[in-house]
mmCIF file of N, CA and C in Angstrom:
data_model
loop_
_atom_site.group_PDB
_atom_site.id
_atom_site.type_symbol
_atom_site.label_atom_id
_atom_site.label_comp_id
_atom_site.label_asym_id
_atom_site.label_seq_id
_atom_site.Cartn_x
_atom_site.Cartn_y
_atom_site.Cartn_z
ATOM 1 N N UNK A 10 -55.921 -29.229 -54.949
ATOM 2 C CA UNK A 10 -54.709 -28.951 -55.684
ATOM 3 C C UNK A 10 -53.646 -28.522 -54.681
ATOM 4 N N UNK A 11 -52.425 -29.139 -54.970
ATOM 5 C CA UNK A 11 -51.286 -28.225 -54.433
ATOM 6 C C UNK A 11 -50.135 -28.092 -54.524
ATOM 7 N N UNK A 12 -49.515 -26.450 -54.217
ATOM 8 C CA UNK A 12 -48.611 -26.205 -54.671
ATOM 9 C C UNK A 12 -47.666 -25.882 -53.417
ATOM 10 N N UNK A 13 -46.210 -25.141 -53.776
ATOM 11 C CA UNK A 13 -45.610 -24.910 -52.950
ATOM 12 C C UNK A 13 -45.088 -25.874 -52.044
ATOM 13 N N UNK A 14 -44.449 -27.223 -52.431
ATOM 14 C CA UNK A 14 -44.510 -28.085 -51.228
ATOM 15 C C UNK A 14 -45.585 -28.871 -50.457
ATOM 16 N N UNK A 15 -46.728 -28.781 -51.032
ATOM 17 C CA UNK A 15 -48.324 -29.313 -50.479
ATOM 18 C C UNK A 15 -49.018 -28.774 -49.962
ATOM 19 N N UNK A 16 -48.715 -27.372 -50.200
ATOM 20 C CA UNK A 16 -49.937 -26.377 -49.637
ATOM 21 C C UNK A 16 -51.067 -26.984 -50.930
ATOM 22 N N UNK A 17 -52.124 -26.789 -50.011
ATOM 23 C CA UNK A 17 -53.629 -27.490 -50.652
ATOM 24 C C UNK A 17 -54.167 -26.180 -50.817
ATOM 25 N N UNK A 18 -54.983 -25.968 -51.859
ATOM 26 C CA UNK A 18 -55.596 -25.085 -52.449
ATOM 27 C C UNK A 18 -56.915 -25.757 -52.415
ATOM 28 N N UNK A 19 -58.152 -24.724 -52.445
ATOM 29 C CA UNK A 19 -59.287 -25.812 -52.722
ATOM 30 C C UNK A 19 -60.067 -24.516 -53.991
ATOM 31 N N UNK A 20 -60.430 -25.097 -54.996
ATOM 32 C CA UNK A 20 -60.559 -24.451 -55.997
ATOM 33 C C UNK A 20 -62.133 -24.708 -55.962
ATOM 34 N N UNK A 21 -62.869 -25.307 -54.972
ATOM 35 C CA UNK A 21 -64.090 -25.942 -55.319
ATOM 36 C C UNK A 21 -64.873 -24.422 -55.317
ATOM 37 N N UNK A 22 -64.206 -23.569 -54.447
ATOM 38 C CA UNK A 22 -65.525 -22.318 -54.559
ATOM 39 C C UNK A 22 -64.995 -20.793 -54.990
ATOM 40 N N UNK A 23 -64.164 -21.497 -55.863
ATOM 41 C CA UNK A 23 -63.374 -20.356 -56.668
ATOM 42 C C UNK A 23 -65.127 -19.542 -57.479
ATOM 43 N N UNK A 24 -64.483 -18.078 -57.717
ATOM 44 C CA UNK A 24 -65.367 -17.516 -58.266
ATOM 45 C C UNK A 24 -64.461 -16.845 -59.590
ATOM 46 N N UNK A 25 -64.395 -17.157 -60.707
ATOM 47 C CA UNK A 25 -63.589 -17.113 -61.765
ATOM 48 C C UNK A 25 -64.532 -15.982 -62.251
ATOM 49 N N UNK A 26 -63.833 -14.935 -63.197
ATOM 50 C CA UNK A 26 -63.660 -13.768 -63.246
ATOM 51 C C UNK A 26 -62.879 -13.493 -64.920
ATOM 52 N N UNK A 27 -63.534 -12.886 -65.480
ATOM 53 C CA UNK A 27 -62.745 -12.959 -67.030
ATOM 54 C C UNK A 27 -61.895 -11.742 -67.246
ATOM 55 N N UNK A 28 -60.498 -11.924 -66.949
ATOM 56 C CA UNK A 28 -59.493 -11.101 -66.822
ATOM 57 C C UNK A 28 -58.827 -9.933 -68.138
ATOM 58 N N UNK A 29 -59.727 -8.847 -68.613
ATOM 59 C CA UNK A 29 -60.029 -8.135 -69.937
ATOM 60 C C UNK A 29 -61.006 -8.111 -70.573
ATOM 61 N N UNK A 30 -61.233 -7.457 -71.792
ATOM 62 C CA UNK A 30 -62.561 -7.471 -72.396
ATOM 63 C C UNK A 30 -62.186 -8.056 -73.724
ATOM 64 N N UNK A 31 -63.466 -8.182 -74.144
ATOM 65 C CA UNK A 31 -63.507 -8.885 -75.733
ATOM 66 C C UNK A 31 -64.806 -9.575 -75.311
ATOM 67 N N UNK A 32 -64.769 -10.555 -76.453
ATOM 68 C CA UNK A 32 -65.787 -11.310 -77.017
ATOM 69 C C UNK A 32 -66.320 -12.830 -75.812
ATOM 70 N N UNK A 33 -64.954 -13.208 -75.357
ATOM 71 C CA UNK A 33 -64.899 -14.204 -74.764
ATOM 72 C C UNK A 33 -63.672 -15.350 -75.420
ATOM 73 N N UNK A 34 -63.904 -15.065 -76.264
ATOM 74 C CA UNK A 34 -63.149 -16.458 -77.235
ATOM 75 C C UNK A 34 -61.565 -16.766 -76.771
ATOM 76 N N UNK A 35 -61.089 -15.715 -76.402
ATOM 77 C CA UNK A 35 -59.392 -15.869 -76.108
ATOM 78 C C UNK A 35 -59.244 -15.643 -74.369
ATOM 79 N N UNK A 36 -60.411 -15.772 -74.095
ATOM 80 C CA UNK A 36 -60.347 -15.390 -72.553
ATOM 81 C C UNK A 36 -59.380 -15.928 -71.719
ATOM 82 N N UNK A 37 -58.608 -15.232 -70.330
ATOM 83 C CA UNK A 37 -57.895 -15.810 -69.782
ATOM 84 C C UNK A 37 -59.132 -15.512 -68.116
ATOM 85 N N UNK A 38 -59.495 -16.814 -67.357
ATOM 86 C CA UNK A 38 -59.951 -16.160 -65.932
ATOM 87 C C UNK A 38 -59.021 -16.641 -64.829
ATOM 88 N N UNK A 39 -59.552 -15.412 -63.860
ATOM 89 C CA UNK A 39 -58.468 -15.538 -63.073
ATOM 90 C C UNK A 39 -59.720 -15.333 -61.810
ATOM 91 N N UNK A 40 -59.298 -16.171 -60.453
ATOM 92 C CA UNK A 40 -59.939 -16.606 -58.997
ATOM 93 C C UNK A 40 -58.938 -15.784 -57.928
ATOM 94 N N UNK A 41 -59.642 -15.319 -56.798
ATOM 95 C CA UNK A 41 -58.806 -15.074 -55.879
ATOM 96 C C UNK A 41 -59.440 -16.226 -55.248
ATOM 97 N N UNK A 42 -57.963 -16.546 -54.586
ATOM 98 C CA UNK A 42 -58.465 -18.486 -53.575
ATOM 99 C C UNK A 42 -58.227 -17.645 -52.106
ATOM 100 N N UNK A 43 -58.202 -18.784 -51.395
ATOM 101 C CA UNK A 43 -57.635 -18.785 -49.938
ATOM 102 C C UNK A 43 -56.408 -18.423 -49.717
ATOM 103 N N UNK A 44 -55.617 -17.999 -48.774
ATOM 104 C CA UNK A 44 -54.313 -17.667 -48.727
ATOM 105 C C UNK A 44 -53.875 -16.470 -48.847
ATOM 106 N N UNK A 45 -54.600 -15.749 -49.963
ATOM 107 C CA UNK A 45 -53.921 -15.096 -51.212
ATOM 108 C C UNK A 45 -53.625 -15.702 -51.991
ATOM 109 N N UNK A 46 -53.690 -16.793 -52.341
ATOM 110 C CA UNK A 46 -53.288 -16.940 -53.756
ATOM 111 C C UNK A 46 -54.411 -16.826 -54.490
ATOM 112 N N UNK A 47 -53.669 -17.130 -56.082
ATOM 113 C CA UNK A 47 -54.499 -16.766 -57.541
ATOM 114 C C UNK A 47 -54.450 -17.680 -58.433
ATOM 115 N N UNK A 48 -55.723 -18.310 -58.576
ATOM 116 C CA UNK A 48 -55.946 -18.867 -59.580
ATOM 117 C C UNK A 48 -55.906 -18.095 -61.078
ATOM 118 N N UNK A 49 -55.601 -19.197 -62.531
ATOM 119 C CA UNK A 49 -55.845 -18.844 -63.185
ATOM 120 C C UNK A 49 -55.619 -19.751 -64.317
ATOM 121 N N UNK A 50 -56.998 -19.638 -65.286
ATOM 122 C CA UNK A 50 -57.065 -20.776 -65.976
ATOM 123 C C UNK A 50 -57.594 -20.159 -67.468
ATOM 124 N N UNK A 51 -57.450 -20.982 -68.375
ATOM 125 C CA UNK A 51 -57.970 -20.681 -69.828
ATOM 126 C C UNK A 51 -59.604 -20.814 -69.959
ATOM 127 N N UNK A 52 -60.230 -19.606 -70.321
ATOM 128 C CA UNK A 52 -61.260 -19.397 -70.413
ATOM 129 C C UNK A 52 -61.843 -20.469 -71.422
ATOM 130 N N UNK A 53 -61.492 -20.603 -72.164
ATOM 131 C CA UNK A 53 -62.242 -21.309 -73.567
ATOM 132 C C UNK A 53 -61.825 -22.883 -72.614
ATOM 133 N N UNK A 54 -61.449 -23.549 -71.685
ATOM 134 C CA UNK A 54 -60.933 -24.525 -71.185
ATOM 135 C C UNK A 54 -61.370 -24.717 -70.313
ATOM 136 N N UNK A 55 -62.441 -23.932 -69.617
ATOM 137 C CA UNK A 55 -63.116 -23.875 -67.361
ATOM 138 C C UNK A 55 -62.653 -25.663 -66.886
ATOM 139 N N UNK A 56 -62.646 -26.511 -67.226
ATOM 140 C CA UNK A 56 -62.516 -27.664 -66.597
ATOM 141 C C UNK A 56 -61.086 -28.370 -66.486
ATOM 142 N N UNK A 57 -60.201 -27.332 -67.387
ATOM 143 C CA UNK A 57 -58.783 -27.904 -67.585
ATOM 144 C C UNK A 57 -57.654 -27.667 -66.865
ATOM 145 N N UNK A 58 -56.483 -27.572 -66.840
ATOM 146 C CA UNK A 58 -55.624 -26.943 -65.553
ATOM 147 C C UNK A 58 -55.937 -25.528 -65.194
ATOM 148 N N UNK A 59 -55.350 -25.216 -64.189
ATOM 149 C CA UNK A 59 -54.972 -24.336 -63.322
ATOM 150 C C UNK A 59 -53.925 -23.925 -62.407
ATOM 151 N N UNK A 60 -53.448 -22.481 -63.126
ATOM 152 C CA UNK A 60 -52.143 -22.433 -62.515
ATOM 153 C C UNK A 60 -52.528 -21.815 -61.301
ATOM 154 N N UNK A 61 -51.486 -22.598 -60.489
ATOM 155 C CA UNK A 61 -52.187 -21.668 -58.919
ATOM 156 C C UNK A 61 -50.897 -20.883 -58.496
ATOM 157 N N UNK A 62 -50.949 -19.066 -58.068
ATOM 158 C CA UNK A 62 -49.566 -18.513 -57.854
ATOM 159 C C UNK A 62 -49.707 -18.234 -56.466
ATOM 160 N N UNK A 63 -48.657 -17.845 -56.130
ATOM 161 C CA UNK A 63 -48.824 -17.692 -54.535
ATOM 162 C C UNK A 63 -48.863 -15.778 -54.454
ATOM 163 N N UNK A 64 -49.130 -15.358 -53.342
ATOM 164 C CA UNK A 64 -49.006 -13.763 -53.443
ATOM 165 C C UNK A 64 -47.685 -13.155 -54.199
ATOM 166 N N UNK A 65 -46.597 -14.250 -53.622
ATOM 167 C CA UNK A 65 -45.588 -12.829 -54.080
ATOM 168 C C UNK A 65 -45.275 -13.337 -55.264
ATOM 169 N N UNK A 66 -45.777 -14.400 -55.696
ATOM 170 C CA UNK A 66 -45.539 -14.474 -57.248
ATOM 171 C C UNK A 66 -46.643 -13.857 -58.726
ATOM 172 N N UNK A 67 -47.227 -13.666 -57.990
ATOM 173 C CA UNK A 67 -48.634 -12.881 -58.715
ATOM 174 C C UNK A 67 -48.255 -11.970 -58.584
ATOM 175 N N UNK A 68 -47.673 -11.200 -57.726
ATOM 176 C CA UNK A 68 -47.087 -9.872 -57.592
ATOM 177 C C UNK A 68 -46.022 -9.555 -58.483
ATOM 178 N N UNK A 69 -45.082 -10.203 -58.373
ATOM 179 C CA UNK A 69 -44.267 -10.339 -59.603
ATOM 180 C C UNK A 69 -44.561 -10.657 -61.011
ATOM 181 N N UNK A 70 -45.643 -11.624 -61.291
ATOM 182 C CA UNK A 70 -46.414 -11.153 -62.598
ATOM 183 C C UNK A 70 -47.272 -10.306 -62.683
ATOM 184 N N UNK A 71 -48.171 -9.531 -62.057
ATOM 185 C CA UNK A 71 -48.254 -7.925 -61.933
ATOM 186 C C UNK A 71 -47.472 -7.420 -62.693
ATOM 187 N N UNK A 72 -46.514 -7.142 -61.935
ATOM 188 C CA UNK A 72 -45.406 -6.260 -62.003
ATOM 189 C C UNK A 72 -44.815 -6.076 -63.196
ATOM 190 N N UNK A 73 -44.468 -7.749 -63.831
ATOM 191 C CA UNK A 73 -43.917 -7.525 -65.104
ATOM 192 C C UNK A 73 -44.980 -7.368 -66.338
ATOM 193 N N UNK A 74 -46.099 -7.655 -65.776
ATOM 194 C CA UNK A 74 -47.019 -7.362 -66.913
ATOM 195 C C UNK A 74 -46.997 -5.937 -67.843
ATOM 196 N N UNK A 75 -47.423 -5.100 -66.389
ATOM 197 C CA UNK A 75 -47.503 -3.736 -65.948
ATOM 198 C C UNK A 75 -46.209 -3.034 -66.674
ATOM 199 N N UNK A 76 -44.864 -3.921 -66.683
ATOM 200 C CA UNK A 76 -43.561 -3.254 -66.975
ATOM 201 C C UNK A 76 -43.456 -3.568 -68.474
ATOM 202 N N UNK A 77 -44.291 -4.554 -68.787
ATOM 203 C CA UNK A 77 -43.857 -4.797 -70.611
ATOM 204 C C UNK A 77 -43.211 -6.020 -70.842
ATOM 205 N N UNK A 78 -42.647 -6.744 -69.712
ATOM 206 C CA UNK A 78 -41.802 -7.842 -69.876
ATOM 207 C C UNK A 78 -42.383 -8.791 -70.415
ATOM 208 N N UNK A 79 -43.641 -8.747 -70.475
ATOM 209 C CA UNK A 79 -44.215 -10.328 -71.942
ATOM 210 C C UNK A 79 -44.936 -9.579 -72.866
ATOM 211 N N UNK A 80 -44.753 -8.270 -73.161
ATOM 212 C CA UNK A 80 -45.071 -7.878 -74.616
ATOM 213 C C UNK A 80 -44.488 -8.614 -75.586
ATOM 214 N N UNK A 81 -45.109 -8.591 -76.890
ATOM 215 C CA UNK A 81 -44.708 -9.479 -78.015
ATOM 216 C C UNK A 81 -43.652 -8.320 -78.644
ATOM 217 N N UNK A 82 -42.502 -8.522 -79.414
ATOM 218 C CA UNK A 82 -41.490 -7.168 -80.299
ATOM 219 C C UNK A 82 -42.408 -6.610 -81.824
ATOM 220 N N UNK A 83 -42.667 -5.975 -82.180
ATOM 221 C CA UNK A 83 -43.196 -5.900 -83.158
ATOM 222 C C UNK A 83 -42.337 -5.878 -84.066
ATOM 223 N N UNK A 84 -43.105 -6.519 -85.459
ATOM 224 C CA UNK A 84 -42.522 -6.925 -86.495
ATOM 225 C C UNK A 84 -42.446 -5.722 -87.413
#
């Protein structure tokens, strides 16, 4: 895979990781690759895409996670 202009990622020996708890069913997993970067793919999906981020963009979704910026508004 690759991103960034053709940086190659190799996802073959990713070790995927189920990112929260629950049941499994809504799972999101997430890989640390080479580089630093981060895989991360839909659990209920293991064979389907994968978004691949680079450090400082994983950092920045960190960040906004952490800050609330993709909370849902309640109704």
């Amino acid at each position: 895979m690759s991103v960034n202009g053709g940086t190659d990622v190799d996802l073959s020996n990713a070790v995927w990781r189920k990112a929260g708890e629950g049941d499994g069913r809504d799972s999101v997993e997430v890989a640390l690759l080479a580089d630093g970067h981060v895989g991360l793919r839909d659990g209920k999906n293991p064979d389907g895409h994968v978004l691949v981020f680079t450090p400082g963009e994983w950092s920045a979704f960190v960040a906004g996670v952490e800050d609330g910026e993709f909370d849902r508004p309640e109704s």
